[in-house]
C-alpha positions as protocol buffer text, in pm:
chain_id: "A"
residue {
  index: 1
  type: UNK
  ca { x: 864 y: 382 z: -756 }
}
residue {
  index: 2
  type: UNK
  ca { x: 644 y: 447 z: -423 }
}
residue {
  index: 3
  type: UNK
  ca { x: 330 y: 442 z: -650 }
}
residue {
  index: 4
  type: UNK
  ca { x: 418 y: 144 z: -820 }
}
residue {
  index: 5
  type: UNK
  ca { x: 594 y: -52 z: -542 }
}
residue {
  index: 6
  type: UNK
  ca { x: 461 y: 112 z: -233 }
}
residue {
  index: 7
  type: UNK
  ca { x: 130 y: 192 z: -336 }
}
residue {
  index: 8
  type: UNK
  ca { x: -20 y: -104 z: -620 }
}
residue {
  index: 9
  type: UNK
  ca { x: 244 y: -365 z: -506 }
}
residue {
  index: 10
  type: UNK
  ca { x: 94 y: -369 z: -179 }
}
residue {
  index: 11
  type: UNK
  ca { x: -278 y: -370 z: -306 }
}
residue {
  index: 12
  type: UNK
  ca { x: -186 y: -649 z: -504 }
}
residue {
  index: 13
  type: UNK
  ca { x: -49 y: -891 z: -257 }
}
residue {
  index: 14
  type: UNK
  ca { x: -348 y: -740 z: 14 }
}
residue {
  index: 15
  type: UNK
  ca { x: -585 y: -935 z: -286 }
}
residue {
  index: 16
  type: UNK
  ca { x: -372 y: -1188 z: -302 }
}
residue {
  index: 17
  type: UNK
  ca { x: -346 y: -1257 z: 41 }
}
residue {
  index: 18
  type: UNK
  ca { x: -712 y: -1234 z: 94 }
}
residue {
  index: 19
  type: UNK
  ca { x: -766 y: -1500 z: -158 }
}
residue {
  index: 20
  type: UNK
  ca { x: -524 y: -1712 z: 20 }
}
residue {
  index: 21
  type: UNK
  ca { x: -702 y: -1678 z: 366 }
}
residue {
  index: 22
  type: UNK
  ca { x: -1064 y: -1791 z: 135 }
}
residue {
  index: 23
  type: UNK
  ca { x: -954 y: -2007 z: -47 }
}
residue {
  index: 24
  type: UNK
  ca { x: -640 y: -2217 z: 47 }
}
residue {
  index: 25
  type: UNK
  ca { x: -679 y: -2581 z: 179 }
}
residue {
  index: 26
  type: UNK
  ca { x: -361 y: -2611 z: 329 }
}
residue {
  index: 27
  type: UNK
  ca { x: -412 y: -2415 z: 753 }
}
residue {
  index: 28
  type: UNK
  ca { x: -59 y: -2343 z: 775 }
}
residue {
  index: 29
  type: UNK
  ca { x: -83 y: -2095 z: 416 }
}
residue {
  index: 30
  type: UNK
  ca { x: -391 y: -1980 z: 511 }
}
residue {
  index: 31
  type: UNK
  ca { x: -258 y: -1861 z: 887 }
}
residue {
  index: 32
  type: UNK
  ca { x: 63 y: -1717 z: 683 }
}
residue {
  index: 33
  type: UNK
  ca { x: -193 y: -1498 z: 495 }
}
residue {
  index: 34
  type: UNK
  ca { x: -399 y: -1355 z: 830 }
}
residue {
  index: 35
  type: UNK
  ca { x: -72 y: -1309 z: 993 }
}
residue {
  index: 36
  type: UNK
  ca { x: 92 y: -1105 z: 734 }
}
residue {
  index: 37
  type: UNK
  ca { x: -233 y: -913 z: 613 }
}
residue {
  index: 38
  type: UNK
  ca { x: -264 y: -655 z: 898 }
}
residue {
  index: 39
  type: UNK
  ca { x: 197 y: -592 z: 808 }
}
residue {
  index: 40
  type: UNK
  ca { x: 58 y: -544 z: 422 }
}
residue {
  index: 41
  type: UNK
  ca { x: -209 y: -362 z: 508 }
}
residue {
  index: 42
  type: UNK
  ca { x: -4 y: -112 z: 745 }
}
residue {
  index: 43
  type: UNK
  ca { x: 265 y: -50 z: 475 }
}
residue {
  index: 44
  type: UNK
  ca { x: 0 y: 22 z: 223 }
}
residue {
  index: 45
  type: UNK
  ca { x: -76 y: 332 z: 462 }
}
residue {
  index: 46
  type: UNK
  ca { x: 223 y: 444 z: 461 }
}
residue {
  index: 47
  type: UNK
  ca { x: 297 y: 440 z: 90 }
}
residue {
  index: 48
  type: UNK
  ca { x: 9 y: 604 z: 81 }
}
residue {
  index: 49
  type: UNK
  ca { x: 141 y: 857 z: 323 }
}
residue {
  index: 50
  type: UNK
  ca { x: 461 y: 908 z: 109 }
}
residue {
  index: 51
  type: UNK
  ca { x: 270 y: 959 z: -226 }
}
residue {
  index: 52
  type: UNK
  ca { x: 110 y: 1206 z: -76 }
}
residue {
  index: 53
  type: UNK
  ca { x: 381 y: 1411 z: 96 }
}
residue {
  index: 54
  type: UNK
  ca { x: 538 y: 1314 z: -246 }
}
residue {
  index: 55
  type: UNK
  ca { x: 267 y: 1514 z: -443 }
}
residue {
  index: 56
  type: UNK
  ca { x: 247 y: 1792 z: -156 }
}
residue {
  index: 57
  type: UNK
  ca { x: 618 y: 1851 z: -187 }
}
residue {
  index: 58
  type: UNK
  ca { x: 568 y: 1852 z: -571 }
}
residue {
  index: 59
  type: UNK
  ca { x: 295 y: 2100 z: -555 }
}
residue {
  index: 60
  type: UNK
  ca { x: 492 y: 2341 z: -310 }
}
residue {
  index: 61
  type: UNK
  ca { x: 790 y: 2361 z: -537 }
}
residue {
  index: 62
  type: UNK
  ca { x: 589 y: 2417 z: -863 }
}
residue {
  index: 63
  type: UNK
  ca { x: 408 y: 2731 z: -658 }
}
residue {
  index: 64
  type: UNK
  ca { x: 533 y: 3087 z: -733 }
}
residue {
  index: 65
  type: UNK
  ca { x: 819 y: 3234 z: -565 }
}
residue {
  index: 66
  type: UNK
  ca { x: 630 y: 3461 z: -270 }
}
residue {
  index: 67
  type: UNK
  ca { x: 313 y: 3257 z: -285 }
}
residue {
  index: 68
  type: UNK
  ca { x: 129 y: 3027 z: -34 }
}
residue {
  index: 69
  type: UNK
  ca { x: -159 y: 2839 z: 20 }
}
C-alpha cells in the first residue's frame, strides 16, 4: 500500500501536476498545480520515509535471534 499509494501515487500526480503548471491555458488550473506541488512533493518524502522504516523494520525482524548490525 505505502509503495503503491504513498510512494508511485504521489510521483504520478507530482508529473501530472507539473504538466499542468506547463502546459494548461486556463491561470486558475495552472496556480492550483504550483500551489499543491510543494503538499505532493512533501508527502512523497514521507512515504518515502515510511517505506523505508518499513523495509528497516522488515530487515530487523528477519535478523537472527542475538544478532545486530
Amino acid at each position: 500500500y505505502v509503495r503503491r499509494s504513498g510512494v508511485a501515487g504521489h510521483k504520478k500526480l507530482e508529473r501530472t501536476m507539473t504538466t499542468v503548471m506547463a502546459k494548461a491555458k486556463d491561470p486558475a488550473l495552472r496556480a492550483v498545480a504550483e500551489a499543491t506541488l510543494p503538499v505532493i512533493r512533501m508527502h512523497m518524502q514521507v512515504s518515502n520515509g515510511v517505506l523505508a522504516a518499513i523495509g528497516r523494520s522488515q530487515q530487523a525482524a528477519a535478523m537472527p535471534a542475538g544478532r545486530s548490525r
